[in-house]
Amino acid sequence: MNVPSFLAIDPLLDGDLLWTPLLIVLMKVLVVFVVGLVATMLMVWFERKAIAGMQNRIGPNKAGPFGLLQTLADGIKLFFKEDLLPEKADKFVFRLAPYLSFVPAFLAFAIIPLGGDFRDGNGGFVTWFGETTRVQLADPPVGVLFALAISSIAVYGIMLAGWSSGSKYPLLGSVRASAQMVSYEASLGLSLAAVILVCGTLSTSGIVDAQSSIGSWNLVATGVVPFLIFLVSATAELNRPPFDLVEAEQELVGGFNTEYSSIRFALFFLAEFMNTITMSAFIVTLFFGGPQPITIGDTTLDIPLIPNALEGTVWLLLKVLVFLYIYVWFRGTLPRFRYDQLMDLGWKFLIPASLGWFMLLAAQRLADDRGWDQWLVVPLSLAVIIIAFIMMQLAFRSSDRNREAEGVQF
Amino acid sequence: MELFVFVCAALMVLVGALGVVLRSNPVHAALSMILTLFGIAVLFVSREANFLAAVQVIVYAGAIVVLFLFVIMLLGVDRAEDLRTEPLGRIQRPLAVILGLGVFAVLTTAVVRARESFRFKGDGVQVANLQDPDGNIRQIARSIFGDYVVAFELTSVLLIVAVVGTVVLARRRKSDRTSA
């Protein structure tokens, strides 16, 4: 690999900044932005249509063919509504909060490999207008951490929206919502660490590059458990059903649902759906090989008539669609969690489980490096983890008993 | 280019730092602090320390300031007048000025002296290999889990002790409840 330039190890940005690379970068920015907006629009339509199907309804069918333009109509309606500013609101923060949740949603999309030719050791590079580049807006060497950083910034939008509304119910709702996001970020990061350990790199294109066939997809390579933990934590992080109690009718509503209206509300709404799409793409990138075609053994499923450079995008789209459908499916079928159940699941189960699995993978890798006997190391570490788990359960039980004895209710 | 980035980031840091001190609303002060932390992250990136920048944002902006905001919001000290209740004695302000000037002088001397002696002493600072995109992380890992592992582990023990101590202090015993 050549010398990393300012932020990206994209060969496009190496050397002097010329007009063609600059134009390509600008084009990429524009495409990512527009694709993000259009995808969000279609996602809202898709969700309403799919949910309607699951509930024996028809769903949106008036605006445009199959109701495709319903989201556009709703968007226009929201834009032209009166923009209310509560009297007790903190004016500056109230105006700032929607952007704090909207901008990170788009930033996270920038590091996802959106296509490119990863087969035959091409490393995902394509050639456009005589310039070699990646089909990815940016490929920072710390790509995965960048995504985590962005998702930790997204908390501020929700939190400040509730606080700046200037009354106590939005505040309580937003504190709960942000506590949920902060808690699940931990298990998100820990299950992600397993992927990093297996791939040995933090950059998203490197992670995709390492998953050249189904056997080396991180889903298999990390042993399924990190993927399941990641999926659950991502759902909670997105505040989507079954973890959407911040916007449940019977519960306190999440900060921005109470006082926000018009375009500011539209921005929050947009950010939520955009995050769903980004997270699905991120899951595909981390565990399902991103734009890599499906390869079993030596045979690669090849889509005829489409050049290899474009095929990656098609594969990515198909894989992401599966996850978008899964999220809608969750919403259609699963009952909502209670707040204490949510916190128990996050802190008492997902975080220890992801940590334990990470240790197991690390032990296995170490044994591999040192040439120790795998059949001895893996069962031994499993035994240690099981003992730790039992001890943890005992600790939980005794602390529960203590709390009951003292009559503390929390 | 490098100068431009530095000036922008330095402005972010300074404006944020002034905001933390001068804004009377604690939430605004906390937000200014995020601006400062971001400025520092930008400076890290411009020095090719990408990993440090990411960790800076994740840990400080993403976790610690969020906790600050939780405490500020839940304690209800987010009203401007509450801050003025603490009395500032007559001696306190002049003392603070003297102390501040003293610290400033010491730091300036240290920086100037370090500049003079930096090139001529020691083996030089070990830096990551820029050819390797993950060189940063490797270097940091070697320092934390190799050279300074004892200090690192002791710090983690310190944090655990702090957490346990907080829980013990905050816990209400049954005897307290019946008497109260």
Coordinates of C-alpha atoms in Angstrom, one line a residue:
Chain A
M1 CA 0.0 0.0 0.0
N2 CA 1.3 3.4 -0.8
V3 CA 1.7 6.2 1.7
P4 CA -1.6 7.3 3.3
S5 CA -2.3 10.8 2.3
F6 CA -4.2 13.3 4.5
L7 CA -7.1 11.1 5.6
A8 CA -7.8 8.5 3.0
I9 CA -5.7 5.7 1.5
D10 CA -7.4 6.2 -1.7
P11 CA -4.8 6.3 -4.6
L12 CA -7.0 9.0 -6.1
L13 CA -5.9 11.5 -3.4
D14 CA -2.2 10.7 -3.6
G15 CA 0.1 13.4 -5.0
D16 CA -1.0 16.8 -6.1
L17 CA -4.6 17.8 -6.1
L18 CA -5.7 18.0 -9.7
W19 CA -9.0 18.9 -11.3
T20 CA -10.1 15.4 -12.3
P21 CA -9.7 13.8 -8.9
L22 CA -11.3 16.8 -7.3
L23 CA -14.3 16.5 -9.7
I24 CA -14.5 12.8 -9.0
V25 CA -14.6 13.4 -5.3
L26 CA -17.2 16.1 -5.6
M27 CA -19.3 13.7 -7.8
K28 CA -19.0 11.0 -5.2
V29 CA -20.1 13.4 -2.4
L30 CA -23.1 14.4 -4.5
V31 CA -24.0 10.8 -5.4
V32 CA -23.7 9.6 -1.8
F33 CA -26.0 12.5 -0.6
V34 CA -28.6 12.0 -3.3
V35 CA -28.6 8.3 -3.0
G36 CA -29.0 8.7 0.7
L37 CA -32.0 10.9 0.4
V38 CA -33.7 8.8 -2.3
A39 CA -33.0 5.6 -0.5
T40 CA -34.6 7.1 2.7
M41 CA -37.6 8.1 0.7
L42 CA -38.0 4.6 -0.7
M43 CA -37.3 3.0 2.7
V44 CA -40.2 4.8 4.3
W45 CA -42.4 3.7 1.4
F46 CA -41.1 0.1 1.6
E47 CA -41.6 -0.1 5.4
R48 CA -45.2 1.2 5.2
K49 CA -46.0 -1.2 2.3
A50 CA -44.4 -4.2 3.9
I51 CA -46.0 -3.6 7.3
A52 CA -49.3 -3.1 5.6
G53 CA -48.9 -6.5 3.9
M54 CA -48.1 -8.1 7.2
Q55 CA -51.2 -6.6 8.8
N56 CA -53.6 -7.4 6.0
R57 CA -53.9 -3.7 4.9
I58 CA -53.1 -2.1 1.5
G59 CA -50.9 0.7 2.7
P60 CA -50.1 3.8 0.7
N61 CA -51.5 3.5 -2.8
K62 CA -52.7 7.0 -3.9
A63 CA -49.7 9.1 -4.7
G64 CA -47.8 7.9 -7.7
P65 CA -47.6 4.2 -8.9
F66 CA -47.9 1.8 -5.9
G67 CA -48.0 4.9 -3.7
L68 CA -44.2 5.4 -4.3
L69 CA -44.5 9.1 -4.1
Q70 CA -46.3 9.1 -0.7
T71 CA -43.1 10.0 1.2
L72 CA -42.5 12.9 -1.1
A73 CA -46.0 14.1 -0.5
D74 CA -45.6 13.8 3.3
G75 CA -42.2 15.6 3.0
I76 CA -43.8 18.5 1.1
K77 CA -46.6 18.7 3.7
L78 CA -44.1 18.8 6.5
F79 CA -42.0 21.5 4.8
F80 CA -45.0 23.8 4.5
K81 CA -46.3 23.3 8.0
E82 CA -45.9 26.0 10.6
D83 CA -42.6 25.9 12.4
L84 CA -43.3 26.1 16.1
L85 CA -40.8 27.3 18.7
P86 CA -41.9 26.6 22.3
E87 CA -41.8 29.7 24.5
K88 CA -39.6 28.1 27.1
A89 CA -37.3 26.5 24.5
D90 CA -33.5 27.2 24.4
K91 CA -33.7 28.8 21.0
F92 CA -30.2 28.1 19.8
V93 CA -30.0 24.5 20.9
F94 CA -33.5 23.9 19.7
R95 CA -32.5 24.9 16.2
L96 CA -29.2 23.1 16.4
A97 CA -30.4 19.7 17.5
P98 CA -32.1 18.5 14.2
Y99 CA -28.8 19.0 12.4
L100 CA -26.8 17.2 15.1
S101 CA -28.9 14.1 14.3
F102 CA -29.1 14.6 10.6
V103 CA -25.5 15.3 9.7
P104 CA -24.0 12.2 11.4
A105 CA -26.6 10.0 9.6
F106 CA -25.0 11.1 6.3
L107 CA -21.4 11.1 7.5
A108 CA -21.6 7.4 8.5
F109 CA -22.7 6.5 5.0
A110 CA -19.4 8.0 3.7
I111 CA -17.2 5.1 4.8
I112 CA -19.3 2.2 3.4
P113 CA -17.8 0.5 0.3
L114 CA -20.7 1.0 -2.2
G115 CA -19.3 -1.2 -4.9
G116 CA -16.2 -1.9 -6.8
D117 CA -14.4 -5.0 -8.0
F118 CA -13.1 -7.0 -5.1
R119 CA -12.5 -10.3 -6.9
D120 CA -9.1 -11.6 -8.0
G121 CA -7.2 -9.5 -5.5
N122 CA -8.3 -6.2 -7.2
G123 CA -8.9 -4.7 -3.7
G124 CA -12.0 -2.9 -4.7
F125 CA -10.3 -0.4 -7.1
V126 CA -12.0 0.8 -10.2
T127 CA -10.8 3.1 -12.9
W128 CA -12.9 6.2 -13.7
F129 CA -11.8 8.8 -16.3
G130 CA -8.2 7.4 -16.1
E131 CA -8.1 7.7 -12.3
T132 CA -7.9 4.6 -10.0
T133 CA -10.2 4.9 -7.0
R134 CA -12.6 3.2 -4.7
V135 CA -16.3 3.2 -4.9
Q136 CA -16.5 4.7 -1.5
L137 CA -16.5 8.3 -0.5
A138 CA -13.7 8.0 2.1
D139 CA -11.7 5.1 3.3
P140 CA -10.0 6.4 6.5
P141 CA -7.5 3.9 8.1
V142 CA -9.7 3.9 11.2
G143 CA -13.0 3.4 9.2
V144 CA -14.8 1.3 11.7
L145 CA -13.9 3.5 14.6
F146 CA -15.1 6.5 12.6
A147 CA -18.5 4.8 12.3
L148 CA -18.5 4.3 16.1
A149 CA -17.5 7.9 16.7
I150 CA -20.3 9.1 14.4
S151 CA -22.9 6.9 16.2
S152 CA -21.8 8.3 19.5
I153 CA -22.2 11.8 18.2
A154 CA -25.7 11.1 17.0
V155 CA -26.8 10.8 20.7
Y156 CA -26.5 14.5 21.1
G157 CA -29.2 15.3 18.6
I158 CA -31.8 13.2 20.5
M159 CA -30.6 14.4 23.9
L160 CA -30.4 18.1 23.2
A161 CA -33.7 18.0 21.3
G162 CA -35.5 16.9 24.5
W163 CA -33.6 19.2 26.8
S164 CA -34.1 22.3 24.7
S165 CA -37.8 21.8 24.3
G166 CA -38.1 23.3 27.8
S167 CA -40.5 21.0 29.5
K168 CA -40.0 17.9 31.6
Y169 CA -41.6 15.1 29.5
P170 CA -39.4 15.6 26.4
L171 CA -36.4 15.9 28.8
L172 CA -37.2 12.6 30.5
G173 CA -37.9 10.9 27.2
S174 CA -34.7 12.1 25.7
V175 CA -32.7 11.0 28.7
R176 CA -34.1 7.5 28.4
A177 CA -33.5 7.5 24.6
S178 CA -29.9 8.6 25.0
A179 CA -29.2 6.3 27.9
Q180 CA -30.4 3.4 25.7
M181 CA -28.1 4.5 22.8
V182 CA -25.1 5.0 25.1
S183 CA -25.6 1.6 26.7
Y184 CA -25.9 -0.3 23.5
E185 CA -23.0 1.4 21.9
A186 CA -20.8 -0.6 24.3
S187 CA -22.0 -4.0 23.1
L188 CA -22.0 -2.7 19.5
G189 CA -18.3 -1.8 19.9
L190 CA -17.4 -5.1 21.6
S191 CA -19.0 -7.3 19.0
L192 CA -17.3 -5.2 16.4
A193 CA -14.0 -5.8 18.0
A194 CA -14.3 -9.5 17.1
V195 CA -14.5 -8.5 13.4
I196 CA -11.5 -6.3 13.7
L197 CA -9.6 -9.1 15.5
V198 CA -10.3 -11.6 12.7
C199 CA -9.7 -9.2 9.8
G200 CA -6.7 -7.4 11.4
T201 CA -7.6 -4.1 10.0
L202 CA -9.9 -1.2 10.8
S203 CA -10.6 0.1 7.3
T204 CA -13.9 -0.9 5.9
S205 CA -12.5 -1.7 2.5
G206 CA -9.9 -3.9 4.1
I207 CA -12.6 -5.7 6.0
V208 CA -14.6 -6.3 2.8
D209 CA -11.4 -7.4 1.0
A210 CA -10.8 -10.1 3.7
Q211 CA -14.2 -11.8 3.0
S212 CA -13.6 -13.3 -0.4
S213 CA -15.9 -16.4 0.0
I214 CA -18.7 -17.5 2.2
G215 CA -16.3 -19.4 4.4
S216 CA -14.3 -16.3 5.1
W217 CA -17.3 -14.0 5.6
N218 CA -17.0 -12.7 9.1
L219 CA -20.4 -14.1 9.9
V220 CA -18.7 -17.5 9.8
A221 CA -15.2 -16.5 10.7
T222 CA -16.2 -14.9 14.0
G223 CA -18.7 -17.7 14.7
V224 CA -22.1 -16.1 14.3
V225 CA -22.4 -14.9 17.9
P226 CA -20.9 -11.4 17.3
F227 CA -23.2 -11.0 14.4
L228 CA -26.3 -11.7 16.5
I229 CA -25.1 -9.4 19.2
F230 CA -24.4 -6.7 16.7
L231 CA -27.8 -7.1 15.1
V232 CA -29.6 -6.8 18.4
S233 CA -27.4 -3.8 19.6
A234 CA -27.8 -2.1 16.2
T235 CA -31.6 -2.4 16.5
A236 CA -31.5 -0.9 19.9
E237 CA -29.0 1.8 18.9
L238 CA -31.4 2.8 16.1
N239 CA -34.3 3.0 18.5
R240 CA -36.2 0.7 16.2
P241 CA -38.8 -1.9 17.2
P242 CA -38.8 -4.0 19.4
F243 CA -36.6 -1.4 21.2
D244 CA -38.6 1.7 20.2
L245 CA -40.1 2.4 23.5
V246 CA -39.0 6.0 23.3
E247 CA -41.7 6.6 20.7
A248 CA -44.3 4.2 22.1
E249 CA -47.7 5.8 22.6
Q250 CA -48.0 4.5 26.2
E251 CA -44.6 5.5 27.3
L252 CA -42.8 8.8 27.6
V253 CA -42.0 10.0 24.1
G254 CA -38.4 10.5 22.9
G255 CA -37.3 14.1 23.1
F256 CA -38.1 15.3 19.6
N257 CA -41.5 13.8 19.2
T258 CA -43.2 16.2 21.6
E259 CA -42.3 19.7 20.6
Y260 CA -40.8 19.6 17.1
S261 CA -42.8 20.2 14.0
S262 CA -42.5 21.0 10.4
I263 CA -39.1 20.7 8.7
R264 CA -37.2 20.2 12.0
F265 CA -39.2 17.2 12.7
A266 CA -38.7 16.0 9.1
L267 CA -35.0 16.2 9.7
F268 CA -35.2 13.9 12.7
F269 CA -37.4 11.5 10.9
L270 CA -35.1 11.5 7.9
A271 CA -32.1 10.8 10.2
E272 CA -33.8 7.8 11.8
F273 CA -34.5 6.1 8.5
M274 CA -31.2 7.1 7.1
N275 CA -29.5 5.5 10.1
T276 CA -31.5 2.3 9.5
I277 CA -30.1 2.1 5.9
T278 CA -26.6 3.0 7.0
M279 CA -26.6 0.4 9.8
S280 CA -27.9 -2.3 7.4
A281 CA -25.1 -1.4 4.9
F282 CA -22.7 -1.5 7.8
I283 CA -23.8 -5.0 8.9
V284 CA -23.4 -6.2 5.4
T285 CA -19.9 -4.6 5.2
L286 CA -18.8 -6.2 8.5
F287 CA -20.3 -9.6 8.3
F288 CA -21.5 -10.4 4.8
G289 CA -18.7 -9.3 2.6
G290 CA -20.2 -6.0 1.4
P291 CA -20.0 -5.7 -2.4
Q292 CA -18.3 -9.1 -2.7
P293 CA -20.2 -11.5 -4.9
I294 CA -21.4 -14.7 -3.2
T295 CA -18.6 -17.3 -3.6
I296 CA -19.0 -20.9 -2.5
G297 CA -15.7 -22.8 -2.6
D298 CA -14.4 -22.0 -6.1
T299 CA -17.6 -21.1 -7.8
T300 CA -18.6 -17.5 -7.9
L301 CA -22.2 -16.5 -8.6
D302 CA -21.8 -14.1 -11.5
I303 CA -24.5 -11.8 -12.6
P304 CA -24.5 -11.9 -16.4
L305 CA -24.4 -8.8 -18.6
I306 CA -23.2 -6.5 -15.8
P307 CA -19.5 -5.6 -15.8
N308 CA -17.6 -6.6 -12.7
A309 CA -17.1 -3.1 -11.5
L310 CA -20.8 -2.5 -11.3
E311 CA -21.7 -5.9 -10.0
G312 CA -20.4 -5.0 -6.5
T313 CA -23.1 -2.4 -6.2
V314 CA -25.8 -4.8 -7.2
W315 CA -24.6 -7.3 -4.6
L316 CA -24.5 -4.7 -1.9
L317 CA -28.0 -3.5 -2.8
L318 CA -29.4 -7.1 -2.6
K319 CA -27.7 -7.8 0.7
V320 CA -28.8 -4.5 2.2
L321 CA -32.4 -5.1 1.1
V322 CA -32.4 -8.3 3.0
F323 CA -31.5 -6.4 6.2
L324 CA -33.9 -3.6 5.6
Y325 CA -36.6 -6.3 5.2
I326 CA -35.5 -7.9 8.5
Y327 CA -35.8 -4.6 10.3
V328 CA -39.4 -4.1 8.9
W329 CA -40.1 -7.7 9.9
F330 CA -39.0 -7.1 13.5
R331 CA -41.3 -4.2 13.6
G332 CA -44.2 -6.2 12.2
T333 CA -43.8 -9.2 14.5
L334 CA -42.0 -8.5 17.8
P335 CA -43.7 -7.0 20.9
R336 CA -42.0 -4.1 22.5
F337 CA -39.5 -4.4 25.4
R338 CA -40.0 -2.7 28.8
Y339 CA -37.3 -0.2 29.8
D340 CA -35.8 -2.3 32.6
Q341 CA -35.8 -5.4 30.3
L342 CA -34.0 -3.3 27.7
M343 CA -31.3 -2.3 30.2
D344 CA -31.0 -5.8 31.6
L345 CA -30.5 -7.3 28.1
G346 CA -27.9 -4.7 27.2
W347 CA -25.8 -4.6 30.4
K348 CA -26.3 -8.1 31.9
F349 CA -26.3 -10.2 28.8
L350 CA -25.0 -8.6 25.6
I351 CA -22.0 -6.8 26.9
P352 CA -20.6 -9.8 28.9
A353 CA -21.5 -12.2 26.1
S354 CA -19.7 -10.1 23.5
L355 CA -16.7 -9.7 25.8
G356 CA -16.5 -13.4 26.5
W357 CA -16.7 -14.3 22.8
F358 CA -14.0 -11.8 22.0
M359 CA -11.7 -13.4 24.6
L360 CA -12.4 -16.8 23.1
L361 CA -11.5 -15.6 19.6
A362 CA -8.4 -13.9 21.0
A363 CA -7.3 -17.1 22.8
Q364 CA -7.9 -19.1 19.6
R365 CA -5.8 -16.6 17.5
L366 CA -3.0 -16.7 20.1
A367 CA -3.0 -20.5 20.1
D368 CA -2.8 -20.4 16.3
D369 CA 0.1 -18.0 16.3
R370 CA 2.1 -19.9 18.9
G371 CA 1.3 -23.3 17.5
W372 CA -0.4 -24.5 20.6
D373 CA -2.9 -27.4 20.5
Q374 CA -6.3 -25.9 19.4
W375 CA -8.2 -28.9 20.9
L376 CA -6.8 -28.0 24.3
V377 CA -7.0 -24.2 24.1
V378 CA -10.5 -23.7 22.9
P379 CA -12.3 -26.1 25.4
L380 CA -10.2 -24.6 28.2
S381 CA -11.1 -21.0 27.4
L382 CA -14.7 -22.1 26.9
A383 CA -14.6 -23.6 30.4
V384 CA -13.2 -20.4 31.8
I385 CA -15.9 -18.4 30.2
I386 CA -18.6 -20.7 31.4
I387 CA -17.3 -20.5 35.0
A388 CA -17.1 -16.7 34.7
F389 CA -20.7 -16.7 33.4
I390 CA -21.9 -18.8 36.3
M391 CA -20.1 -16.6 38.8
M392 CA -21.7 -13.5 37.2
Q393 CA -25.2 -15.0 37.5
L394 CA -24.6 -15.8 41.1
A395 CA -23.5 -12.2 41.7
F396 CA -26.6 -10.9 40.0
R397 CA -28.8 -13.2 42.1
S398 CA -27.2 -12.1 45.4
S399 CA -27.4 -8.5 44.4
D400 CA -31.1 -9.0 43.6
R401 CA -31.6 -10.6 47.0
N402 CA -29.8 -7.7 48.7
R403 CA -32.0 -5.2 46.9
E404 CA -35.1 -7.0 47.9
A405 CA -34.0 -7.3 51.5
E406 CA -33.4 -3.5 51.6
G407 CA -36.7 -2.8 49.8
V408 CA -35.0 -0.7 47.1
Q409 CA -37.1 -0.4 44.0
F410 CA -34.8 0.0 41.0
Chain B
M1 CA -3.1 23.5 3.6
E2 CA -1.5 22.3 6.8
L3 CA -1.5 25.9 8.2
F4 CA -5.1 26.4 7.2
V5 CA -6.2 23.2 9.0
F6 CA -4.2 24.1 12.1
V7 CA -5.7 27.6 12.3
C8 CA -9.2 26.3 11.9
A9 CA -8.7 23.6 14.5
A10 CA -7.0 26.0 16.9
L11 CA -9.8 28.4 16.5
M12 CA -12.3 25.6 17.3
V13 CA -10.3 24.7 20.4
L14 CA -10.0 28.3 21.6
V15 CA -13.6 29.3 21.0
G16 CA -14.7 26.1 22.7
A17 CA -12.5 26.6 25.7
L18 CA -13.6 30.3 26.1
G19 CA -17.2 29.1 25.8
V20 CA -16.7 26.6 28.6
V21 CA -15.5 29.3 30.9
L22 CA -17.7 32.2 29.8
R23 CA -21.2 30.7 29.0
S24 CA -23.4 30.9 32.1
N25 CA -25.7 28.1 31.0
P26 CA -24.0 24.8 31.9
V27 CA -25.5 22.9 28.9
H28 CA -24.0 25.5 26.6
A29 CA -20.7 25.2 28.4
A30 CA -20.7 21.4 27.9
L31 CA -21.5 21.9 24.2
S32 CA -18.6 24.3 23.9
M33 CA -16.4 21.6 25.4
I34 CA -17.5 19.2 22.6
L35 CA -16.3 21.9 20.1
T36 CA -12.9 21.9 21.9
L37 CA -12.6 18.1 21.8
F38 CA -13.5 18.1 18.1
G39 CA -10.8 20.7 17.5
I40 CA -8.3 18.5 19.2
A41 CA -9.4 15.5 17.2
V42 CA -8.9 17.5 14.0
L43 CA -5.4 18.3 15.2
F44 CA -4.7 14.6 15.8
V45 CA -5.9 13.8 12.3
S46 CA -3.7 16.4 10.7
R47 CA -0.7 14.8 12.6
E48 CA -1.7 11.4 11.1
A49 CA -2.8 10.2 14.5
N50 CA -6.1 8.9 13.2
F51 CA -6.6 6.3 15.9
L52 CA -6.2 8.9 18.7
A53 CA -8.6 11.2 16.9
A54 CA -11.2 8.5 16.7
V55 CA -10.7 7.5 20.3
Q56 CA -10.9 11.1 21.4
V57 CA -14.3 11.5 19.8
I58 CA -15.7 8.2 21.0
V59 CA -14.5 8.4 24.6
Y60 CA -14.6 12.1 25.3
A61 CA -17.2 13.6 23.1
G62 CA -19.3 10.4 22.9
A63 CA -19.3 9.2 26.5
I64 CA -17.8 11.6 29.0
V65 CA -19.6 14.8 27.9
V66 CA -22.8 12.8 27.5
L67 CA -22.4 11.8 31.2
F68 CA -21.8 15.5 32.1
L69 CA -25.0 16.4 30.3
F70 CA -27.0 13.7 32.1
V71 CA -25.9 15.0 35.4
I72 CA -26.6 18.6 34.5
M73 CA -30.0 17.8 33.1
L74 CA -31.1 15.4 35.9
L75 CA -29.9 17.6 38.7
G76 CA -31.7 20.5 37.2
V77 CA -28.8 22.9 37.5
D78 CA -29.3 24.0 33.9
R79 CA -30.6 27.4 35.0
A80 CA -28.3 30.3 34.7
E81 CA -28.9 31.8 38.1
D82 CA -28.0 28.7 40.0
L83 CA -24.4 29.2 39.2
R84 CA -24.1 32.6 40.9
T85 CA -25.1 31.2 44.4
E86 CA -21.5 30.2 45.3
P87 CA -19.9 33.1 47.0
L88 CA -16.6 34.3 45.7
G89 CA -14.5 35.7 48.6
R90 CA -12.5 38.9 48.4
I91 CA -9.2 37.0 48.3
Q92 CA -10.3 34.4 45.9
R93 CA -10.3 36.4 42.7
P94 CA -6.8 38.0 43.1
L95 CA -5.4 34.6 44.2
A96 CA -6.9 32.9 41.1
V97 CA -5.3 35.6 38.8
I98 CA -1.9 35.1 40.4
L99 CA -2.1 31.3 40.3
G100 CA -3.3 31.4 36.6
L101 CA -0.4 33.7 35.6
G102 CA 2.0 31.5 37.5
V103 CA 0.8 28.3 35.7
F104 CA 0.9 30.2 32.4
A105 CA 4.5 31.3 33.0
V106 CA 5.6 27.8 34.0
L107 CA 4.0 26.2 31.0
T108 CA 5.5 28.8 28.6
T109 CA 8.9 28.2 30.1
A110 CA 8.5 24.5 29.8
V111 CA 7.5 24.7 26.1
V112 CA 10.4 27.1 25.3
R113 CA 12.9 25.0 27.2
A114 CA 11.6 21.8 25.6
R115 CA 12.0 23.3 22.1
E116 CA 15.6 24.1 22.9
S117 CA 16.6 20.7 24.3
F118 CA 14.3 18.5 22.2
R119 CA 16.7 17.8 19.3
F120 CA 19.8 17.1 21.4
K121 CA 18.8 14.7 24.1
G122 CA 17.6 11.1 24.3
D123 CA 17.0 8.7 21.5
G124 CA 14.2 10.8 20.1
V125 CA 10.6 9.9 20.2
Q126 CA 9.5 6.6 18.7
V127 CA 7.0 7.3 16.0
A128 CA 4.7 5.0 14.1
N129 CA 5.7 3.9 10.6
L130 CA 3.6 6.0 8.2
Q131 CA 3.9 3.5 5.4
D132 CA 1.7 1.2 7.5
P133 CA -1.9 2.4 7.9
D134 CA -2.3 0.5 11.2
G135 CA 1.2 1.6 12.5
N136 CA -0.4 4.0 14.9
I137 CA -2.5 1.4 16.6
R138 CA 0.4 -1.0 16.8
Q139 CA 2.6 1.7 18.4
I140 CA 0.0 2.6 21.0
A141 CA -0.7 -1.0 21.8
R142 CA 3.0 -1.6 22.3
S143 CA 3.2 1.3 24.7
I144 CA 0.0 0.6 26.7
F145 CA 0.2 -3.2 26.9
G146 CA 4.0 -3.5 26.8
D147 CA 6.1 -0.7 28.3
Y148 CA 3.5 0.9 30.6
V149 CA 1.3 -2.1 31.3
V150 CA 1.6 -1.8 35.1
A151 CA 0.5 1.8 35.1
F152 CA -2.3 1.0 32.7
E153 CA -3.7 -1.8 34.9
L154 CA -3.3 0.3 38.0
T155 CA -5.4 3.0 36.3
S156 CA -8.1 0.4 35.6
V157 CA -8.1 -0.7 39.2
L158 CA -8.4 3.0 40.2
L159 CA -11.5 3.4 38.0
I160 CA -13.1 0.3 39.4
V161 CA -12.5 1.5 43.0
A162 CA -14.1 4.8 42.1
V163 CA -17.2 3.1 40.7
V164 CA -17.5 0.8 43.7
G165 CA -17.0 3.7 46.0
T166 CA -19.7 5.7 44.3
V167 CA -22.2 2.9 44.5
V168 CA -21.4 2.4 48.2
L169 CA -21.8 6.1 49.0
A170 CA -25.0 6.5 46.9
R171 CA -26.7 3.4 48.3
R172 CA -29.4 4.0 50.9
R173 CA -29.4 1.5 53.7
K174 CA -32.6 0.2 55.2
S175 CA -31.7 1.8 58.6
D176 CA -31.4 5.2 56.9
R177 CA -34.8 4.9 55.3
T178 CA -36.6 4.0 58.5
S179 CA -35.0 6.8 60.5
A180 CA -35.7 9.3 57.7

